[in-house]
mmCIF file of C-alpha atoms and ligand atoms in Angstrom:
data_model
loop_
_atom_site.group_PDB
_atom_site.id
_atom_site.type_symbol
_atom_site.label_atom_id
_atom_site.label_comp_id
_atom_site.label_asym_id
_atom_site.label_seq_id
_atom_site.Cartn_x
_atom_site.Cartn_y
_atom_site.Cartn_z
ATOM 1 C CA UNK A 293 0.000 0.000 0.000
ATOM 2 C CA UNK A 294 1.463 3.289 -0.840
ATOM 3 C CA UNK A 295 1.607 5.895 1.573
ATOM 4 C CA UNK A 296 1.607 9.737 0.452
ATOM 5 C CA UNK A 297 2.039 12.484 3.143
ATOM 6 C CA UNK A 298 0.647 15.465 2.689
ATOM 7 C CA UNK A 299 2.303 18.453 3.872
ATOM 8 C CA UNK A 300 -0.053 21.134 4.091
ATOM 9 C CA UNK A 301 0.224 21.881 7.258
ATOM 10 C CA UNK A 302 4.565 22.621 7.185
ATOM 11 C CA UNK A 303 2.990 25.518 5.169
ATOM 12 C CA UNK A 304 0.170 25.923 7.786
ATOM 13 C CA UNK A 305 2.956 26.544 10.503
ATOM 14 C CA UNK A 306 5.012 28.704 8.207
ATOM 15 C CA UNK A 307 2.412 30.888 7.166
ATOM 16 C CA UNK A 308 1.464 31.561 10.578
ATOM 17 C CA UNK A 309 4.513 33.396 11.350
ATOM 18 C CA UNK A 310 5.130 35.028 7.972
ATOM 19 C CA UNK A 311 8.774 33.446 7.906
ATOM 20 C CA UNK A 312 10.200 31.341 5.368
ATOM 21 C CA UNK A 313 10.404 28.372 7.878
ATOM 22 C CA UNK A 314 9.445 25.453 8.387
ATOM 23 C CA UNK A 315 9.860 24.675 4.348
ATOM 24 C CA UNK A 316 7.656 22.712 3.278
ATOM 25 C CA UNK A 317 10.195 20.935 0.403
ATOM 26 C CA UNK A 318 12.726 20.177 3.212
ATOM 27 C CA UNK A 319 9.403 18.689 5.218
ATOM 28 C CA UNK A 320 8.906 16.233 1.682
ATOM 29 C CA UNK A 321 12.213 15.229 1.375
ATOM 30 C CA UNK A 322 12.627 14.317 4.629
ATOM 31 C CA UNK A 323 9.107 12.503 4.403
ATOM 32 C CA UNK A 324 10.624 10.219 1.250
ATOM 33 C CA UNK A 325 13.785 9.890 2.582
ATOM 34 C CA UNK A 326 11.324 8.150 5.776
ATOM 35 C CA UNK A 327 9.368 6.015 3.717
ATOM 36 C CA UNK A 328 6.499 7.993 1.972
ATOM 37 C CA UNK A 329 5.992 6.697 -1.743
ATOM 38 C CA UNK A 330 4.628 9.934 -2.611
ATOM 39 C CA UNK A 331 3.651 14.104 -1.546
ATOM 40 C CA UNK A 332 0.374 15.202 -1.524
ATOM 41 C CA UNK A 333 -0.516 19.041 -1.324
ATOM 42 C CA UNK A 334 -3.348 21.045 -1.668
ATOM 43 C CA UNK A 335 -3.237 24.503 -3.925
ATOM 44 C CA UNK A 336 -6.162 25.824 -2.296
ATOM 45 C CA UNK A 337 -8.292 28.866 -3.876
ATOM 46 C CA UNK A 338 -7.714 31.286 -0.772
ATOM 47 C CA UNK A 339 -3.677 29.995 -0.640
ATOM 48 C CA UNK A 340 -4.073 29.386 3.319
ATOM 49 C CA UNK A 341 -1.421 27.406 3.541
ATOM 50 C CA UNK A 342 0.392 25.770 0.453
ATOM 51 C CA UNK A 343 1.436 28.346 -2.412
ATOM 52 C CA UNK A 344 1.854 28.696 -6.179
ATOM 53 C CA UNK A 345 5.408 28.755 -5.487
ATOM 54 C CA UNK A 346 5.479 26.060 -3.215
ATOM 55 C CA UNK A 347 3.921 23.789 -5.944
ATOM 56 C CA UNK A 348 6.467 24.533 -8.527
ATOM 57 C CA UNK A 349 9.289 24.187 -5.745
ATOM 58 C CA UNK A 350 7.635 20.690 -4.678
ATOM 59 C CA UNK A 351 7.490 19.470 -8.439
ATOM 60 C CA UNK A 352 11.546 20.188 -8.911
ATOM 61 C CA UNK A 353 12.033 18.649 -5.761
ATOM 62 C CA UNK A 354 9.556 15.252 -5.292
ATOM 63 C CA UNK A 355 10.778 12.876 -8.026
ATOM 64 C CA UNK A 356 8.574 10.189 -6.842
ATOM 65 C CA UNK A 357 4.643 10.938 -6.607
ATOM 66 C CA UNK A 358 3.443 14.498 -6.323
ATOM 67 C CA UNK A 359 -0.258 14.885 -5.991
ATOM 68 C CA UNK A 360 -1.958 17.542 -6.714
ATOM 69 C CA UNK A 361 -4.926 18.618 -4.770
ATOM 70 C CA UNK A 362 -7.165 21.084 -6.217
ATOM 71 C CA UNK A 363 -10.672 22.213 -6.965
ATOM 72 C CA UNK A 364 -12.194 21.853 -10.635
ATOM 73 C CA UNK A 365 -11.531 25.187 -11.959
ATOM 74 C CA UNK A 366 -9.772 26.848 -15.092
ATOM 75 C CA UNK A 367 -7.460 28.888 -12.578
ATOM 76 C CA UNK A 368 -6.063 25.618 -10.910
ATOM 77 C CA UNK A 369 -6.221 23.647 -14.166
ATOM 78 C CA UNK A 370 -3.587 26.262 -16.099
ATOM 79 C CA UNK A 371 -1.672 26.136 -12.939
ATOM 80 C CA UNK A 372 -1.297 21.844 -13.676
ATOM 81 C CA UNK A 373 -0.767 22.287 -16.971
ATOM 82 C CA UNK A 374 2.126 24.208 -15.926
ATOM 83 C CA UNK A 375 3.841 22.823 -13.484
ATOM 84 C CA UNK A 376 2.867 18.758 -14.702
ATOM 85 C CA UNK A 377 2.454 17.202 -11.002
ATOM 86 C CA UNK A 378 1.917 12.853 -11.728
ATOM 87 C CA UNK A 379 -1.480 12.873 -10.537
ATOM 88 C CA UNK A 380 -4.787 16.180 -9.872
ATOM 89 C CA UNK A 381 -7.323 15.132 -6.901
ATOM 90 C CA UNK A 382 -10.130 17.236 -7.550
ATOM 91 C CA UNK A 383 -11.493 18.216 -3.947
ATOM 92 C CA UNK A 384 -14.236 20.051 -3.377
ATOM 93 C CA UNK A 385 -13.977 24.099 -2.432
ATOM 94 C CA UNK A 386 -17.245 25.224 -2.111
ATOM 95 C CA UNK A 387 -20.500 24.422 -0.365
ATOM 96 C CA UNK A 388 -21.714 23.686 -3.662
ATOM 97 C CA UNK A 389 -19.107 21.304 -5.304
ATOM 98 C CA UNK A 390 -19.599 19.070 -2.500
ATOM 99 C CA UNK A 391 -22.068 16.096 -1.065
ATOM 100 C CA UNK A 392 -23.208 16.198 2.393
ATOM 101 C CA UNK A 393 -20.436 13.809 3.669
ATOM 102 C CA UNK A 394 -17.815 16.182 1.977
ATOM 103 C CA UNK A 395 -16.722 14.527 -1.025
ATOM 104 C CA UNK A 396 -17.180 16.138 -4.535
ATOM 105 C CA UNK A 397 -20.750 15.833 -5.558
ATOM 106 C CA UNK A 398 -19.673 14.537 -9.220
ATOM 107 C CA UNK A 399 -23.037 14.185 -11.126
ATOM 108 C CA UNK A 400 -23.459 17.923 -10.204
ATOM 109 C CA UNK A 401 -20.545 19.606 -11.599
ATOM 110 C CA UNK A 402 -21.525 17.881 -15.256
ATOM 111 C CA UNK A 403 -19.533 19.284 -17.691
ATOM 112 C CA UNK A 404 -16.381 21.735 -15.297
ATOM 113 C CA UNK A 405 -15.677 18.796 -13.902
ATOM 114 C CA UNK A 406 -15.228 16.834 -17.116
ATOM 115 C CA UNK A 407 -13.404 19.927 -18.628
ATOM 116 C CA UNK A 408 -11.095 19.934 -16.369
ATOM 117 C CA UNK A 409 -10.450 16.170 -16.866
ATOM 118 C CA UNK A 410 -10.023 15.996 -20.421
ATOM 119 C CA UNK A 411 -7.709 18.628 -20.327
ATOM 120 C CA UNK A 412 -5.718 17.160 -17.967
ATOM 121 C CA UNK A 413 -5.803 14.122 -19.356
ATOM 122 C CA UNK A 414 -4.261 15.009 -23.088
ATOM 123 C CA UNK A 415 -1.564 16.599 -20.635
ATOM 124 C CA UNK A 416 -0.953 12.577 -19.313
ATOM 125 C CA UNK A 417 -1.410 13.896 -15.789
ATOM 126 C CA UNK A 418 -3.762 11.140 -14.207
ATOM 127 C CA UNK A 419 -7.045 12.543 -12.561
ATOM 128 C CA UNK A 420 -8.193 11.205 -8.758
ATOM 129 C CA UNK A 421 -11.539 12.572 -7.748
ATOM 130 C CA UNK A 422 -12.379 12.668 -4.198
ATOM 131 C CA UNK A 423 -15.448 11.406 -3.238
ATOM 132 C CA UNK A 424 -17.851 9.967 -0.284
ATOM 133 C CA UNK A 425 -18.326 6.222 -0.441
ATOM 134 C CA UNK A 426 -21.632 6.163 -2.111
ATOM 135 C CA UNK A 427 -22.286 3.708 -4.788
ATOM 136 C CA UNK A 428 -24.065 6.611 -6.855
ATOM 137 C CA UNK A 429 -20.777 8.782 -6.911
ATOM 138 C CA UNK A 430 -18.486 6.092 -7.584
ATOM 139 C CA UNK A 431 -20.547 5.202 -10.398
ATOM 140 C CA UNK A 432 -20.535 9.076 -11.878
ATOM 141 C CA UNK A 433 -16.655 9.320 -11.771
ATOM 142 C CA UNK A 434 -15.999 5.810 -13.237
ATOM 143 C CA UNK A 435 -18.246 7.055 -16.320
ATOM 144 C CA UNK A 436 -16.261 10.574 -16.329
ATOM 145 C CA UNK A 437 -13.639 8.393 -16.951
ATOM 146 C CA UNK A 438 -11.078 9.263 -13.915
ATOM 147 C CA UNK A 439 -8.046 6.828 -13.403
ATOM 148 C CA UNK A 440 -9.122 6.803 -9.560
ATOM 149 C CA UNK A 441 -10.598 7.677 -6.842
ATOM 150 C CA UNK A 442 -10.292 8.582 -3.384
ATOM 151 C CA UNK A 443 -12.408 7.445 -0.953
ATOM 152 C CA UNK A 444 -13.496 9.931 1.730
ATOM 153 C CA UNK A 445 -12.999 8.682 5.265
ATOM 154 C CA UNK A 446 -13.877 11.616 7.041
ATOM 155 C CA UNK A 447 -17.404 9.876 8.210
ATOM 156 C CA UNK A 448 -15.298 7.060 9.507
ATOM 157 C CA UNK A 449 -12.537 8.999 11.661
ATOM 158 C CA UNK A 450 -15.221 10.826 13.301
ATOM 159 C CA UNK A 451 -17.358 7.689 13.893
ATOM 160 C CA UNK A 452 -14.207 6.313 15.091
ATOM 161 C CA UNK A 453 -14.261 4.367 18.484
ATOM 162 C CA UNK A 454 -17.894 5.139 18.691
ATOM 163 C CA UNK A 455 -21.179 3.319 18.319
ATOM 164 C CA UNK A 456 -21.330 3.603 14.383
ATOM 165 C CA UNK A 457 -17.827 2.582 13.718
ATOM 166 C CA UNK A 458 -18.876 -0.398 11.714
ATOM 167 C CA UNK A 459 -21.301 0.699 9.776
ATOM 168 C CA UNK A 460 -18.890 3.516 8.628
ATOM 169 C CA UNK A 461 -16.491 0.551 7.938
ATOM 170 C CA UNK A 462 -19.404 -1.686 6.029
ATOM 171 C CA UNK A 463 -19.570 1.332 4.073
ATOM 172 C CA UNK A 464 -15.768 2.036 2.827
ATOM 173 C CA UNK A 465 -15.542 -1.540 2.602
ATOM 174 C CA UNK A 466 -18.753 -2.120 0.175
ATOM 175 C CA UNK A 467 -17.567 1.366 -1.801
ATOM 176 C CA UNK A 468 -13.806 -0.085 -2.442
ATOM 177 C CA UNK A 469 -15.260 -3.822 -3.563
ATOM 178 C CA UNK A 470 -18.044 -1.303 -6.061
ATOM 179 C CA UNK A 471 -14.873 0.888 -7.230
ATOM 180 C CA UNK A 472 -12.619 -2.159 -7.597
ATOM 181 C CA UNK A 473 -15.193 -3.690 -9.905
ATOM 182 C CA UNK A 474 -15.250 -1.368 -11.876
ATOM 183 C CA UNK A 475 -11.665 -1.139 -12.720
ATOM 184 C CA UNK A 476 -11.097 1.543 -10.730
ATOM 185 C CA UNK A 477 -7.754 2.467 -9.013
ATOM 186 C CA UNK A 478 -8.114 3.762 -5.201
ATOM 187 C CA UNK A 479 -6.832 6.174 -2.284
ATOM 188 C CA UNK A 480 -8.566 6.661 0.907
ATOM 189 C CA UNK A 481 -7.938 9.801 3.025
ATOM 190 C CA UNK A 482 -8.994 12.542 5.153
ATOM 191 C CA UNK A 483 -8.781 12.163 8.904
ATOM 192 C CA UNK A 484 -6.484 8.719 9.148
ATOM 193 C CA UNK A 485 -4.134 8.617 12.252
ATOM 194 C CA UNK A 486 -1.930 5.812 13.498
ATOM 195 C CA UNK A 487 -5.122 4.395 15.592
ATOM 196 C CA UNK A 488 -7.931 4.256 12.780
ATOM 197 C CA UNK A 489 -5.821 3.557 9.951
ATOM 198 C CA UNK A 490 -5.584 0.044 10.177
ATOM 199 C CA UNK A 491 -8.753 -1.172 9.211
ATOM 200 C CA UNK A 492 -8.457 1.447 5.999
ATOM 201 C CA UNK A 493 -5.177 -0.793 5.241
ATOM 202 C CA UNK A 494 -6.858 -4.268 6.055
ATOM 203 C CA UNK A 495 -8.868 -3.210 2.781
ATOM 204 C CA UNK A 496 -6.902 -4.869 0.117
ATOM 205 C CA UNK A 497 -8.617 -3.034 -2.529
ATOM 206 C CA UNK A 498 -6.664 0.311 -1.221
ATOM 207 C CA UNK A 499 -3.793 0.741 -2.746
ATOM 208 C CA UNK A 500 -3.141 4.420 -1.381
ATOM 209 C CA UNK A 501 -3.575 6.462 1.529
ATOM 210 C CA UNK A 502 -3.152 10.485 1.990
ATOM 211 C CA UNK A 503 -2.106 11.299 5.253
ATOM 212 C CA UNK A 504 -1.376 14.717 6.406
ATOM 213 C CA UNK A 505 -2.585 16.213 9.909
ATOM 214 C CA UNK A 506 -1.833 13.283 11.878
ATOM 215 C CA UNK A 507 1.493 12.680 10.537
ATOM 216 C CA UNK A 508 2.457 15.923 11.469
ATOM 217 C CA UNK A 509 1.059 16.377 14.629
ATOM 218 C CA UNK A 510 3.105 13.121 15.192
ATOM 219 C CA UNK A 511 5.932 14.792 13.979
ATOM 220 C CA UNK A 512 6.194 17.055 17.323
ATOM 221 C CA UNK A 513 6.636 14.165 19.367
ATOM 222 C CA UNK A 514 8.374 11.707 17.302
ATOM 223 C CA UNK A 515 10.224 14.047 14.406
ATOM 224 C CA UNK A 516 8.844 13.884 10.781
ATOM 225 C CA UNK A 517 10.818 11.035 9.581
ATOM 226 C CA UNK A 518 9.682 9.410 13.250
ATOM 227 C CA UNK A 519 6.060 9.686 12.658
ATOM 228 C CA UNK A 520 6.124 9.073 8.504
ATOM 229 C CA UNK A 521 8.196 5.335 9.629
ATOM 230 C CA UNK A 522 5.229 4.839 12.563
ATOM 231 C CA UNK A 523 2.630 4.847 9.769
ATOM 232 C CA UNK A 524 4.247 3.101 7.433
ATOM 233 C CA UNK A 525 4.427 0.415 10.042
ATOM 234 C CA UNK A 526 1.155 0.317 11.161
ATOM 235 C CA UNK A 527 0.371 -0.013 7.160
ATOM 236 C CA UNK A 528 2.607 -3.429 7.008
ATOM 237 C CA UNK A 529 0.924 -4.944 10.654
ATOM 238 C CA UNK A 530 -2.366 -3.957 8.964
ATOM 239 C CA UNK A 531 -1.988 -5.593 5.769
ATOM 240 C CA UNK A 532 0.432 -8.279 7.019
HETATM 241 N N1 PXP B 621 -7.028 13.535 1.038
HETATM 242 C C1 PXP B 621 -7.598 14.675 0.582
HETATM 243 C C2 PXP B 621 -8.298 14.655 -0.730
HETATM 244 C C3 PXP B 621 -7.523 15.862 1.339
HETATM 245 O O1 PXP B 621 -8.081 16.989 0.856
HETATM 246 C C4 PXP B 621 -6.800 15.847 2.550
HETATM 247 C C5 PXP B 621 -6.661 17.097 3.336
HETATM 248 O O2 PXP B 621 -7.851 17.466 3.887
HETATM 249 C C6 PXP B 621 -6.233 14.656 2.980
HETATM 250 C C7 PXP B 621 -6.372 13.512 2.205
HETATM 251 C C8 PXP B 621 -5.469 14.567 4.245
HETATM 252 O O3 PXP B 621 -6.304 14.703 5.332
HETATM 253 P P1 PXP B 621 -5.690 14.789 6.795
HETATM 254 O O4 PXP B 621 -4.877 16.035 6.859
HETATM 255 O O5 PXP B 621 -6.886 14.801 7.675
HETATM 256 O O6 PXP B 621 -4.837 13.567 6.984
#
């Protein structure tokens, strides 16, 4: 199972001080150099925490996976065809892009959305859509035509350790064996920490998570490269 950190918040900590420190291109080497198969980051619209040139800096730098996250939009999309990172997870932005669980609501954006693949796709840069685990949304981004998905598992880390724990489970579970059918290659992400991850990585249909908060907060306690090798071990007991 591959394991991509994202690094947002190394940009999060930097902005918050207005100093050029704590870099978040140091914070992804050091994350490979631990392990990580790949860097996620997320170009948001408002720029709260990773930057235009951030992204560029990241792309010279990561030589294994860079991930793009972005929202569907022609500002973002020039920005891709730019700067060429492997793979663009569209993530929703706005109250409207989105389902109620958070993922993108893809029968809704119709034809942005599919812009924004196809172009993308004559540039070779493969396209991830993040989505809830709903049979109905899988469906809608396996007939876009996406390369993957990635699961949303937001429901389940909150439901973690509480009463509907398994039924959040049932339902990642039932979306990844739907998606896998289909062809369809998958991530899961948003909320994972060293505790909840494992039953993500029991899934043997997932064959990626995005990590980001939790690694870092790790990170205080147990340095980056620390807390990127702790996940990558609970990964291998998980899936051992
Ligand atoms: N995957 C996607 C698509 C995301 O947008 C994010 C950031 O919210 C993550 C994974 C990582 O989530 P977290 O920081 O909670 O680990």
């Amino acid at each position: 199972m591959r394991l991509h950190i994202n690094i947002d918040h190394v940009a999060t900590v930097r902005n918050a001080r207005g100093t050029v420190y704590p870099d978040p291109v140091e914070a992804a080497l050091l994350c490979i150099a631990a392990g990580a198969d790949g860097i996620t980051a997320h170009l948001r619209e408002d720029r709260r925490h990773i930057r235009d040139a951030d992204v560029r800096a990241l792309r010279e730098a990561v030589k294994c996976t860079f991930n793009l996250e972005m929202a569907a939009t022609d500002e973002m999309v020039n920005i891709a065809d730019e700067v060429r990172p492997d793979v663009v997870t569209f993530v929703p932005e706005r109250r409207q892009e989105r389902t109620t669980e958070g993922g993108l609501d893809v029968m809704a954006m119709g034809d942005d959305l599919r812009g924004c693949t196809r172009r993308l796709q004559a540039k070779k840069i493969r396209v991830s859509l993040f989505i809830a685990p709903e049979r109905v949304q899988i469906a809608a981004a396996h007939a876009l035509g996406v390369e993957q998905i990635e699961l949303h598992t937001g429901e389940y880390a909150s439901a973690f350790g509480g009463a509907a724990e398994q039924m959040e489970r049932d339902r990642l579970q039932i979306a990844a064996t739907y998606a896998r059918s289909l062809g369809l290659d998958l991530a899961a992400g948003h909320g994972l920490t060293r505790q909840n991850v494992t039953a993500i990585a029991a899934m043997r249909e997932i064959d990626e998570v995005n990590i980001g908060h939790a690694v870092i907060a790790d990170a205080l306690s147990m340095s980056l490269a620390g807390a990127v090798i702790a996940m990558r071990t609970h990964l291998q007991v998980a899936r051992s």
